[in-house]
Short mmCIF file of C-alpha atoms and ligand atoms in Angstrom, two decimals:
data_model
loop_
_atom_site.label_atom_id
_atom_site.label_comp_id
_atom_site.label_asym_id
_atom_site.label_seq_id
_atom_site.Cartn_x
_atom_site.Cartn_y
_atom_site.Cartn_z
CA MET D 1 82.88 -12.36 -16.74
CA LEU D 2 85.46 -12.62 -13.59
CA SER D 3 88.90 -13.19 -14.52
CA GLU D 4 90.52 -16.52 -13.60
CA ALA D 5 92.66 -14.92 -11.36
CA LEU D 6 90.15 -13.71 -9.32
CA LYS D 7 87.67 -16.31 -8.81
CA ASN D 8 91.40 -18.28 -7.86
CA LYS D 9 91.25 -16.14 -5.26
CA TYR D 10 88.38 -17.69 -3.63
CA GLN D 11 86.71 -21.13 -2.85
CA LEU D 12 83.39 -22.03 -3.97
CA ILE D 13 81.35 -23.65 -1.32
CA ILE D 14 78.09 -25.02 -2.17
CA GLY D 15 75.55 -26.82 -0.36
CA LEU D 16 72.24 -28.24 -1.01
CA GLU D 17 68.63 -28.47 0.14
CA VAL D 18 67.29 -31.70 -2.50
CA HIS D 19 62.89 -31.82 -1.83
CA ALA D 20 61.65 -35.64 -2.75
CA GLN D 21 57.94 -35.49 -3.47
CA LEU D 22 57.80 -39.18 -2.39
CA GLN D 23 55.17 -41.24 -4.43
CA THR D 24 53.09 -42.98 -1.34
CA GLU D 25 49.57 -43.69 -2.38
CA SER D 26 48.48 -41.59 0.24
CA LYS D 27 49.27 -38.11 2.04
CA ILE D 28 51.84 -38.43 5.25
CA PHE D 29 49.01 -37.63 7.87
CA ALA D 30 45.75 -38.38 5.85
CA SER D 31 44.09 -40.76 3.30
CA ASP D 32 43.61 -37.87 0.49
CA SER D 33 45.10 -39.27 -2.58
CA THR D 34 48.03 -38.11 -4.02
CA ALA D 35 47.89 -38.19 -7.55
CA TYR D 36 49.17 -35.26 -9.76
CA GLY D 37 47.07 -33.08 -12.15
CA ASN D 38 43.45 -33.66 -10.47
CA LEU D 39 41.12 -30.64 -10.70
CA PRO D 40 42.11 -28.22 -7.61
CA ASN D 41 40.75 -28.75 -4.50
CA ASN D 42 39.34 -32.47 -4.92
CA GLN D 43 42.12 -34.13 -2.87
CA ILE D 44 41.55 -32.40 1.07
CA SER D 45 40.24 -33.56 3.83
CA PRO D 46 39.33 -32.03 6.74
CA ILE D 47 42.81 -33.40 8.32
CA THR D 48 44.66 -31.96 5.36
CA LEU D 49 42.78 -28.64 5.42
CA GLY D 50 44.18 -28.69 9.30
CA HIS D 51 40.30 -28.09 11.09
CA PRO D 52 39.41 -27.74 14.57
CA GLY D 53 39.38 -31.42 15.87
CA THR D 54 40.84 -32.77 13.46
CA LEU D 55 44.62 -34.85 14.15
CA PRO D 56 47.15 -36.16 11.81
CA LYS D 57 48.17 -39.90 11.44
CA LEU D 58 51.69 -41.38 10.20
CA ASN D 59 52.10 -43.01 6.76
CA LYS D 60 53.43 -45.77 7.79
CA LYS D 61 54.64 -45.82 3.79
CA ALA D 62 56.31 -42.28 3.94
CA ILE D 63 58.78 -43.35 7.31
CA GLU D 64 60.19 -46.61 4.95
CA PHE D 65 60.68 -44.42 1.43
CA ALA D 66 62.60 -42.09 3.86
CA ILE D 67 64.51 -44.66 5.37
CA LYS D 68 65.25 -46.78 2.44
CA MET D 69 66.79 -43.62 0.99
CA GLY D 70 68.93 -43.10 3.76
CA ILE D 71 70.10 -46.94 3.91
CA ALA D 72 70.97 -45.83 0.45
CA CYS D 73 72.57 -43.05 1.49
CA ASP D 74 74.79 -44.76 3.70
CA CYS D 75 73.22 -43.16 6.97
CA GLU D 76 72.25 -43.64 10.58
CA ILE D 77 68.58 -44.45 10.85
CA THR D 78 66.94 -42.89 13.46
CA ARG D 79 65.27 -45.54 15.64
CA ASN D 80 63.15 -43.16 17.47
CA THR D 81 62.48 -40.31 15.20
CA SER D 82 59.78 -37.44 15.98
CA PHE D 83 58.03 -34.68 14.20
CA ASP D 84 57.74 -30.96 14.89
CA ARG D 85 55.98 -28.06 13.92
CA LYS D 86 57.46 -25.57 12.21
CA ASN D 87 55.17 -22.05 12.19
CA TYR D 88 55.21 -19.75 9.95
CA PHE D 89 51.69 -18.04 7.64
CA TYR D 90 51.53 -18.29 4.40
CA PRO D 91 48.30 -18.92 2.18
CA ASP D 92 49.01 -22.09 0.41
CA LEU D 93 49.88 -23.33 4.28
CA PRO D 94 46.49 -24.31 5.81
CA LYS D 95 47.50 -24.98 9.03
CA GLY D 96 49.37 -22.37 9.81
CA TYR D 97 52.42 -24.79 10.59
CA GLN D 98 53.94 -27.35 8.44
CA ILE D 99 54.85 -30.73 9.76
CA THR D 100 58.17 -31.46 9.66
CA GLN D 101 61.18 -32.75 11.63
CA ASP D 102 63.99 -30.92 13.52
CA LYS D 103 65.50 -32.29 16.57
CA ALA D 104 65.50 -35.69 15.45
CA PRO D 105 64.70 -36.43 11.68
CA ILE D 106 64.35 -40.23 10.32
CA CYS D 107 68.37 -39.79 8.65
CA VAL D 108 71.48 -38.70 10.01
CA GLY D 109 74.67 -38.41 8.40
CA GLY D 110 75.54 -40.59 5.38
CA GLU D 111 76.96 -38.99 1.76
CA VAL D 112 76.25 -39.86 -1.41
CA PRO D 113 79.21 -40.53 -3.66
CA ILE D 114 79.88 -38.85 -7.04
CA LEU D 115 81.47 -38.62 -10.09
CA LEU D 116 82.77 -35.99 -11.92
CA ALA D 117 83.54 -35.71 -15.85
CA ASP D 118 87.04 -36.16 -15.59
CA GLY D 119 86.98 -38.93 -14.07
CA ILE D 120 87.08 -37.54 -10.54
CA ALA D 121 85.10 -39.62 -7.60
CA LYS D 122 83.98 -37.95 -4.59
CA LYS D 123 81.47 -38.48 -1.68
CA VAL D 124 78.96 -35.63 -1.00
CA LYS D 125 78.46 -35.59 3.52
CA LEU D 126 74.85 -35.16 4.27
CA ASN D 127 73.71 -33.75 7.25
CA ARG D 128 70.22 -35.28 7.67
CA ILE D 129 67.68 -36.06 5.49
CA HIS D 130 63.93 -35.59 7.22
CA LEU D 131 60.71 -36.61 6.55
CA GLU D 132 57.97 -33.35 6.06
CA GLU D 133 53.97 -32.38 4.58
CA ASP D 134 54.50 -30.44 1.12
CA ALA D 135 52.18 -27.19 1.33
CA GLY D 136 49.33 -26.47 -1.35
CA LYS D 137 50.42 -24.25 -4.52
CA SER D 138 48.94 -20.27 -5.20
CA ILE D 139 47.63 -19.48 -8.26
CA HIS D 140 48.53 -16.18 -9.89
CA LEU D 141 45.54 -16.34 -12.49
CA ALA D 142 46.14 -13.52 -15.28
CA GLY D 143 43.70 -10.36 -14.75
CA GLU D 144 42.72 -11.94 -11.56
CA PRO D 145 43.43 -9.58 -8.68
CA ASP D 146 43.01 -12.58 -6.38
CA THR D 147 45.15 -15.64 -6.00
CA LEU D 148 43.57 -18.75 -5.62
CA VAL D 149 44.74 -21.88 -3.91
CA ASP D 150 44.45 -25.41 -4.04
CA PHE D 151 45.38 -27.56 -1.47
CA ASN D 152 45.79 -31.43 -3.39
CA ARG D 153 49.36 -31.09 -3.15
CA ALA D 154 49.33 -30.21 0.46
CA GLY D 155 50.60 -32.95 2.59
CA THR D 156 52.05 -34.56 0.31
CA PRO D 157 54.91 -36.05 2.03
CA LEU D 158 58.70 -34.88 1.84
CA ILE D 159 61.97 -35.79 1.94
CA GLU D 160 63.98 -33.36 2.28
CA ILE D 161 68.39 -33.89 1.92
CA VAL D 162 70.69 -31.78 3.36
CA THR D 163 73.93 -31.78 2.42
CA GLU D 164 77.35 -30.59 4.50
CA PRO D 165 78.58 -27.24 2.63
CA VAL D 166 80.91 -29.35 0.81
CA MET D 167 80.70 -28.69 -2.27
CA GLN D 168 83.64 -26.94 -4.51
CA SER D 169 81.93 -26.18 -8.32
CA PRO D 170 78.21 -26.23 -10.26
CA GLU D 171 79.77 -30.20 -11.99
CA GLU D 172 79.79 -30.96 -8.34
CA ALA D 173 75.98 -30.18 -7.54
CA TYR D 174 74.95 -30.93 -10.81
CA ALA D 175 76.75 -34.43 -11.00
CA PHE D 176 75.19 -34.71 -7.05
CA LEU D 177 71.26 -33.66 -7.94
CA GLY D 178 72.00 -36.81 -11.30
CA GLU D 179 72.90 -39.14 -8.25
CA ILE D 180 70.14 -38.34 -6.13
CA LYS D 181 66.99 -38.18 -8.77
CA LYS D 182 68.97 -41.80 -10.19
CA LEU D 183 68.68 -42.70 -6.31
CA VAL D 184 65.55 -42.54 -5.85
CA LYS D 185 64.16 -43.44 -8.90
CA TYR D 186 66.22 -47.40 -8.40
CA LEU D 187 64.67 -46.86 -5.11
CA GLU D 188 60.71 -46.42 -6.25
CA ILE D 189 60.04 -43.94 -4.21
CA CYS D 190 60.31 -40.09 -6.59
CA ASP D 191 59.90 -40.26 -10.67
CA GLY D 192 62.97 -37.28 -10.12
CA ASN D 193 60.59 -35.09 -12.50
CA MET D 194 62.40 -31.59 -11.54
CA GLU D 195 60.12 -29.89 -14.09
CA GLU D 196 57.00 -31.71 -12.16
CA GLY D 197 58.09 -30.30 -9.09
CA SER D 198 58.76 -33.83 -7.40
CA LEU D 199 62.14 -33.55 -7.41
CA ARG D 200 63.36 -29.57 -6.01
CA CYS D 201 66.39 -28.04 -5.11
CA ASP D 202 67.72 -25.00 -3.18
CA ALA D 203 71.24 -23.98 -3.46
CA ASN D 204 73.13 -22.28 -0.29
CA VAL D 205 76.34 -20.44 -2.11
CA SER D 206 79.09 -18.85 -0.70
CA VAL D 207 82.95 -17.81 -1.44
CA MET D 208 85.87 -16.89 0.85
CA LEU D 209 89.43 -16.46 0.24
CA LYS D 210 91.25 -20.01 -0.29
CA GLY D 211 92.73 -21.13 2.60
CA ALA D 212 90.09 -19.28 4.96
CA LYS D 213 89.80 -21.52 7.85
CA GLU D 214 85.87 -19.78 8.50
CA LEU D 215 83.17 -20.36 5.47
CA GLY D 216 81.82 -17.00 4.22
CA LYS D 217 78.03 -15.68 4.25
CA LYS D 218 76.15 -17.74 2.11
CA VAL D 219 72.90 -16.57 0.02
CA GLU D 220 69.94 -19.42 -0.61
CA VAL D 221 68.61 -19.24 -4.35
CA LYS D 222 65.62 -21.29 -4.40
CA ASN D 223 62.97 -21.72 -7.62
CA MET D 224 64.93 -23.90 -10.20
CA ASN D 225 63.21 -26.10 -11.89
CA SER D 226 65.93 -28.08 -14.06
CA PHE D 227 69.38 -29.22 -13.06
CA ARG D 228 70.61 -26.92 -15.62
CA ASN D 229 69.03 -23.65 -13.85
CA VAL D 230 71.19 -24.88 -10.33
CA PHE D 231 74.25 -24.99 -12.77
CA ARG D 232 73.58 -21.59 -13.80
CA ALA D 233 72.45 -20.02 -10.62
CA ILE D 234 75.60 -21.84 -8.51
CA GLU D 235 78.10 -20.59 -10.97
CA HIS D 236 76.37 -16.62 -11.34
CA GLU D 237 76.15 -16.91 -7.66
CA HIS D 238 79.53 -17.32 -7.92
CA GLU D 239 80.99 -14.13 -9.97
CA ARG D 240 78.17 -11.98 -8.13
CA LEU D 241 79.69 -12.91 -4.98
CA ILE D 242 83.40 -12.26 -5.74
CA GLU D 243 82.08 -9.46 -6.91
CA LEU D 244 80.59 -7.82 -3.99
CA ILE D 245 83.56 -8.81 -1.85
CA GLU D 246 86.39 -7.10 -4.09
CA SER D 247 84.12 -3.99 -4.34
CA GLY D 248 83.87 -3.63 -0.81
CA LYS D 249 80.16 -4.05 -0.49
CA PRO D 250 79.47 -5.87 2.02
CA ILE D 251 77.46 -10.04 1.41
CA ILE D 252 73.55 -10.11 2.73
CA SER D 253 72.08 -13.36 4.26
CA GLU D 254 69.46 -13.66 1.99
CA THR D 255 67.16 -15.80 -0.11
CA ARG D 256 67.34 -14.93 -4.03
CA THR D 257 64.68 -16.43 -6.40
CA PHE D 258 66.65 -16.97 -9.59
CA ASP D 259 64.85 -16.10 -13.14
CA PRO D 260 66.22 -18.73 -15.76
CA THR D 261 65.19 -16.16 -18.72
CA THR D 262 68.25 -13.51 -17.59
CA GLY D 263 70.65 -16.17 -15.61
CA LEU D 264 69.93 -13.24 -13.08
CA SER D 265 69.36 -13.77 -9.46
CA SER D 266 67.13 -11.09 -6.96
CA SER D 267 66.54 -10.74 -3.64
CA MET D 268 63.27 -12.34 -2.38
CA ARG D 269 64.18 -11.67 1.27
CA THR D 270 66.93 -10.81 3.72
CA LYS D 271 67.63 -13.10 6.87
CA GLU D 272 66.66 -9.92 9.38
CA ASP D 273 63.04 -10.20 7.80
CA LEU D 274 63.38 -14.39 7.61
CA ASN D 275 60.54 -16.12 10.40
CA ASP D 276 61.67 -17.26 13.81
CA TYR D 277 59.66 -20.33 13.15
CA ARG D 278 59.68 -21.45 16.97
CA TYR D 279 59.64 -25.27 15.85
CA PHE D 280 58.20 -27.38 18.96
CA PRO D 281 57.38 -31.47 19.15
CA GLU D 282 54.24 -31.55 17.50
CA PRO D 283 51.66 -32.50 19.83
CA ASP D 284 49.50 -34.87 18.23
CA LEU D 285 51.82 -37.08 16.59
CA SER D 286 53.91 -39.67 18.43
CA PRO D 287 57.73 -40.46 18.22
CA VAL D 288 57.54 -43.38 15.69
CA HIS D 289 60.35 -46.18 17.11
CA VAL D 290 61.60 -48.21 14.12
CA SER D 291 62.38 -52.15 15.45
CA GLU D 292 65.11 -54.09 14.43
CA GLU D 293 62.61 -56.03 13.10
CA TRP D 294 61.11 -53.53 11.04
CA LEU D 295 64.48 -51.95 9.66
CA LYS D 296 65.87 -55.67 9.41
CA SER D 297 62.77 -56.13 6.23
CA ILE D 298 62.85 -52.55 4.68
CA LYS D 299 66.69 -53.06 3.92
CA SER D 300 65.54 -56.98 2.88
CA SER D 301 63.41 -55.14 0.32
CA MET D 302 65.81 -52.62 -0.85
CA PRO D 303 66.11 -52.99 -4.51
CA GLU D 304 69.57 -53.01 -6.49
CA LEU D 305 70.79 -50.11 -5.96
CA PRO D 306 72.76 -48.61 -9.27
CA ARG D 307 76.16 -48.56 -7.70
CA GLU D 308 75.26 -51.87 -7.12
CA MET D 309 74.15 -52.94 -10.79
CA TYR D 310 77.20 -51.37 -12.47
CA GLN D 311 79.91 -53.10 -10.42
CA ARG D 312 77.45 -56.45 -11.09
CA PHE D 313 77.93 -55.86 -14.79
CA ILE D 314 81.35 -54.80 -14.43
CA ASN D 315 82.42 -58.46 -12.29
CA GLU D 316 79.45 -60.78 -14.17
CA TYR D 317 79.81 -60.03 -17.38
CA GLY D 318 82.81 -58.44 -18.36
CA LEU D 319 81.97 -55.04 -19.26
CA PRO D 320 83.73 -52.04 -19.58
CA ASP D 321 83.01 -49.04 -16.46
CA TYR D 322 82.18 -47.25 -19.26
CA ASP D 323 79.59 -49.76 -20.97
CA ALA D 324 77.84 -49.91 -16.66
CA SER D 325 77.68 -46.44 -16.28
CA PHE D 326 75.72 -45.78 -19.34
CA LEU D 327 74.02 -48.89 -18.53
CA THR D 328 72.86 -48.19 -15.10
CA GLU D 329 72.47 -44.56 -15.81
CA SER D 330 68.50 -45.11 -15.55
CA LYS D 331 67.04 -48.59 -14.11
CA GLU D 332 64.81 -48.99 -16.94
CA ILE D 333 67.85 -49.52 -19.26
CA ALA D 334 69.40 -51.19 -16.61
CA VAL D 335 67.06 -53.51 -16.30
CA TRP D 336 66.45 -53.89 -19.67
CA PHE D 337 69.47 -54.76 -20.45
CA ASP D 338 69.45 -56.87 -17.71
CA GLY D 339 67.29 -59.21 -19.35
CA LEU D 340 68.61 -58.61 -22.83
CA CYS D 341 71.69 -60.70 -20.91
CA SER D 342 69.49 -63.66 -19.67
CA LYS D 343 69.16 -64.19 -23.31
CA THR D 344 72.24 -64.14 -25.20
CA THR D 345 76.23 -64.48 -23.62
CA ASN D 346 77.73 -62.06 -26.49
CA TYR D 347 76.70 -59.59 -23.26
CA LYS D 348 79.62 -56.46 -24.94
CA SER D 349 77.91 -57.27 -27.93
CA ALA D 350 74.62 -56.60 -25.99
CA SER D 351 76.16 -53.49 -24.39
CA ASN D 352 77.11 -52.31 -27.84
CA TRP D 353 73.46 -53.15 -29.93
CA MET D 354 72.05 -50.79 -26.28
CA MET D 355 75.12 -48.19 -26.86
CA GLY D 356 74.31 -47.72 -30.53
CA PRO D 357 71.33 -48.93 -32.43
CA VAL D 358 69.04 -49.13 -29.17
CA LYS D 359 69.74 -45.83 -27.67
CA SER D 360 69.68 -43.67 -31.40
CA THR D 361 66.45 -45.28 -31.81
CA LEU D 362 64.80 -44.22 -28.18
CA LYS D 363 66.23 -40.52 -28.68
CA GLU D 364 65.06 -40.61 -32.53
CA LEU D 365 61.18 -41.32 -31.00
CA ASP D 366 61.76 -39.85 -27.74
CA ILE D 367 60.37 -42.97 -26.19
CA THR D 368 61.90 -44.06 -23.20
CA ILE D 369 63.21 -47.96 -23.17
CA ASP D 370 59.35 -49.27 -21.70
CA ARG D 371 58.12 -47.67 -25.03
CA PHE D 372 60.42 -49.62 -27.32
CA GLN D 373 58.55 -51.89 -29.47
CA VAL D 374 61.52 -54.53 -30.20
CA GLY D 375 62.12 -57.22 -27.45
CA SER D 376 65.08 -58.46 -26.01
CA SER D 377 64.49 -61.60 -27.11
CA SER D 378 64.97 -60.29 -31.23
CA ILE D 379 68.10 -57.94 -30.23
CA SER D 380 69.71 -61.78 -28.55
CA GLU D 381 68.27 -63.61 -31.84
CA LEU D 382 69.98 -60.75 -33.63
CA ILE D 383 73.33 -61.08 -31.80
CA ALA D 384 73.78 -64.57 -32.60
CA LEU D 385 73.10 -64.70 -35.94
CA ILE D 386 75.91 -62.07 -36.02
CA ASP D 387 78.33 -64.42 -33.71
CA GLU D 388 77.27 -67.45 -36.06
CA GLY D 389 78.09 -65.89 -39.29
CA LYS D 390 74.55 -66.13 -40.71
CA VAL D 391 74.37 -62.29 -41.42
CA SER D 392 77.22 -60.07 -41.45
CA PHE D 393 77.17 -57.59 -38.48
CA SER D 394 76.10 -54.40 -40.98
CA ALA D 395 73.22 -56.59 -42.23
CA GLY D 396 71.88 -57.27 -38.60
CA SER D 397 72.34 -53.57 -37.88
CA GLN D 398 71.14 -51.40 -41.36
CA LYS D 399 68.84 -54.03 -43.05
CA ILE D 400 67.54 -56.37 -40.19
CA TYR D 401 67.08 -54.13 -37.25
CA PRO D 402 65.14 -50.73 -39.35
CA GLU D 403 62.60 -54.22 -39.94
CA LEU D 404 62.23 -54.98 -36.38
CA LEU D 405 60.93 -51.29 -36.00
CA LYS D 406 58.79 -52.02 -38.39
CA SER D 407 56.78 -54.74 -35.56
CA THR D 408 56.03 -57.10 -38.42
CA GLY D 409 55.78 -60.13 -36.75
CA GLU D 410 59.03 -61.66 -38.10
CA ASN D 411 61.74 -62.63 -36.07
CA PRO D 412 65.45 -61.50 -37.08
CA MET D 413 65.66 -65.11 -38.98
CA GLU D 414 63.11 -64.80 -41.18
CA ILE D 415 63.69 -61.21 -41.65
CA ALA D 416 66.97 -62.64 -42.73
CA HIS D 417 65.34 -65.12 -45.13
CA ARG D 418 62.90 -62.49 -46.76
CA LEU D 419 65.71 -60.04 -47.61
CA ASN D 420 67.61 -62.45 -48.49
CA LEU D 421 70.61 -61.69 -46.56
CA ILE D 422 71.45 -65.15 -45.39
CA GLN D 423 75.65 -64.96 -45.54
CA GLU D 424 77.90 -67.74 -47.37
CA SER D 425 79.84 -69.19 -45.06
CA ASP D 426 79.77 -72.79 -46.41
CA GLU D 427 83.32 -72.83 -47.61
CA SER D 428 82.30 -75.57 -50.24
CA SER D 429 79.78 -72.79 -52.46
CA LEU D 430 82.25 -70.00 -51.30
CA ARG D 431 85.23 -71.75 -53.02
CA PRO D 432 84.47 -71.61 -56.52
CA ILE D 433 83.83 -67.87 -56.67
CA VAL D 434 87.07 -67.41 -54.83
CA GLU D 435 88.92 -69.47 -57.25
CA LYS D 436 86.27 -67.66 -60.08
CA VAL D 437 87.41 -64.49 -58.71
CA ILE D 438 91.36 -65.53 -58.46
CA ALA D 439 91.68 -66.54 -62.22
CA GLU D 440 89.63 -63.34 -63.68
CA ASN D 441 92.38 -61.17 -62.22
CA GLU D 442 95.87 -63.61 -62.58
CA SER D 443 98.61 -60.34 -62.92
CA LYS D 444 96.59 -58.79 -59.37
CA ALA D 445 97.68 -62.71 -58.15
CA LYS D 446 101.48 -62.70 -59.52
CA GLU D 447 101.61 -59.13 -56.84
CA PHE D 448 99.97 -60.55 -54.21
CA ARG D 449 102.07 -63.77 -54.17
CA ALA D 450 105.12 -61.40 -54.52
CA GLY D 451 104.34 -59.49 -51.09
CA LYS D 452 101.61 -56.97 -52.42
CA LYS D 453 99.29 -58.09 -49.74
CA GLY D 454 97.26 -55.03 -49.75
CA LEU D 455 95.65 -56.66 -53.03
CA MET D 456 93.29 -58.47 -50.33
CA ALA D 457 90.90 -55.37 -50.43
CA MET D 458 90.59 -55.54 -53.83
CA PHE D 459 89.70 -59.51 -53.94
CA MET D 460 87.68 -59.01 -50.56
CA GLY D 461 85.61 -56.22 -52.63
CA GLN D 462 85.22 -58.67 -55.50
CA VAL D 463 84.13 -61.63 -53.78
CA MET D 464 81.81 -60.31 -51.72
CA LYS D 465 80.47 -58.19 -55.31
CA GLN D 466 80.05 -61.51 -56.94
CA SER D 467 78.87 -63.90 -54.18
CA GLN D 468 75.65 -60.34 -53.73
CA GLY D 469 77.85 -59.35 -50.39
CA LYS D 470 76.76 -61.82 -49.13
CA ALA D 471 79.93 -64.27 -48.54
CA ASP D 472 80.81 -64.45 -45.50
CA PRO D 473 83.60 -62.17 -44.59
CA LYS D 474 85.60 -64.65 -42.26
CA VAL D 475 85.36 -67.45 -44.74
CA ALA D 476 85.83 -65.89 -47.72
CA THR D 477 90.01 -64.12 -46.40
CA LYS D 478 90.41 -67.86 -45.17
CA LEU D 479 89.85 -69.22 -48.89
CA LEU D 480 91.84 -65.97 -50.35
CA ILE D 481 94.66 -66.71 -48.61
CA GLU D 482 94.40 -70.51 -48.83
CA LEU D 483 94.23 -69.91 -53.14
CA LEU D 484 96.11 -66.73 -53.67
CA GLU D 485 99.05 -68.39 -51.78
CA LYS D 486 98.82 -71.75 -52.97
P1 LIG J 1 70.24 -22.21 8.36
O1 LIG J 1 70.38 -21.99 9.60
O2 LIG J 1 70.54 -20.89 7.14
O3 LIG J 1 69.13 -23.26 7.36
P2 LIG J 1 71.57 -24.12 7.88
O4 LIG J 1 73.10 -24.24 8.86
O5 LIG J 1 70.86 -25.23 8.31
O6 LIG J 1 71.61 -22.89 7.57
O7 LIG J 1 72.45 -25.00 6.61
C1 LIG J 1 71.50 -25.10 5.63
C2 LIG J 1 71.93 -25.55 3.89
O8 LIG J 1 72.78 -24.79 4.15
C3 LIG J 1 72.89 -26.94 4.33
O9 LIG J 1 72.35 -27.35 3.03
C4 LIG J 1 74.25 -26.47 4.14
O10 LIG J 1 75.16 -27.10 3.97
C5 LIG J 1 73.92 -25.01 3.16
N1 LIG J 1 75.08 -24.11 4.30
C6 LIG J 1 75.33 -23.53 5.26
N2 LIG J 1 76.64 -22.37 5.82
C7 LIG J 1 76.74 -22.96 4.23
C8 LIG J 1 78.19 -21.89 3.66
N3 LIG J 1 78.62 -21.43 4.55
N4 LIG J 1 77.97 -21.67 2.23
C9 LIG J 1 77.71 -22.84 1.42
N5 LIG J 1 76.93 -23.67 1.93
C10 LIG J 1 76.38 -23.04 3.08
MG1 LIG J 2 63.83 -26.12 4.62
#
């Protein structure tokens, strides 16, 4: 562990390159399916394999998805965009080159707002977002001398989101990735699953003396399959780079790989033996013109963005920031909650149900809300029963809600009747109970009148007991005050 003083001497700088697999049905330059998990080499047309005489044909959806992301990130959309060849030799790259975008990427500039745990908001500047094709997968089976190659993934459309070197802590990088994941999921252009490789991240890390004008030499870390590991890899590089500088050793520009089990990184290749990619314009694809009408129709098909939904929940439903940010953390929850709010006007109570019982249930059963067995109408009915004083909040949350989870087919009112939970909020039927309680506790009533107001809880307890827990506390309190102070 480095001392805080040493860490404070240097500024950490991070730039991320995030690849997101686009959820188009077919590949970016061929009609093969992009489905995941099929038997190896079942989605490989001659185009995907780059056989001689074949030509790539651009998938329009892929362009539209990339533009949606660009709009969501406030990028400038390139109206005349084109593709380039990036040449390198690797067994899982069927053509010996990757079709990507170098000179005229589809989106330029832009920024992504992030919110850090301490409530500080920041904007992460983007360099660009470009389109490219994914490679296949090399498979190394234990005990097998040969490497096997599965080309199913080859040609799957990717966007690569490249940030400027502007993030200053692993927390910022973590928050940025969270925002990207949220955005692609709201836009429904990528499933955002990092474990399955639909979202991948390379982290570029450097350190420089605080106040220095020039950035330090960077290293690039690859192969991290979770947000947590990106965080850990950056933390590790941060310390490693400072240690190198402090011990007078040079920093080598290199690509490193992070091992999550040891928490350490090791060199994969240095910049010197990096390929010269010999980029040149892809001769088999014509440049793409994004017309005004096309751009307009993409804009009009944009779903509500997370930050827009967040703002609407605050403005329209009057919710606190905290609630709005919890509710918009995932699109599924946000949409479900929105549906609930069309059936109740007690939005704050609806939000409390989401943040409390519903959240716990989802966590306990390890399910997402699309598999939640209780409908939003049941929750709204429950809210109404409580608000009308028909059942107490505790009966609603501790007795009725668990019954709803059992999917008995009953509505909350039916459950309330079956379990005998309907509160007595009728003054005329509660009055005799309150009178009886006061009569049985004459001396306590005297003390109360003499100023010992703390006895109210005792009276309330008695009324609850004698009504078998069914007295509406509001009505009971009112009657107690009225009769005690008579
Ligand atoms: P390369 O030429 O190695 O591909 P680029 O300038 O294209 O480098 O940047 C690639 C990524 O590395 C970008 O995300 C960028 O923000 C990041 N980056 C560039 N320089 C630094 C640096 N000194 N420290 C941290 N990240 C950096
Ligand atoms: Mg790249």
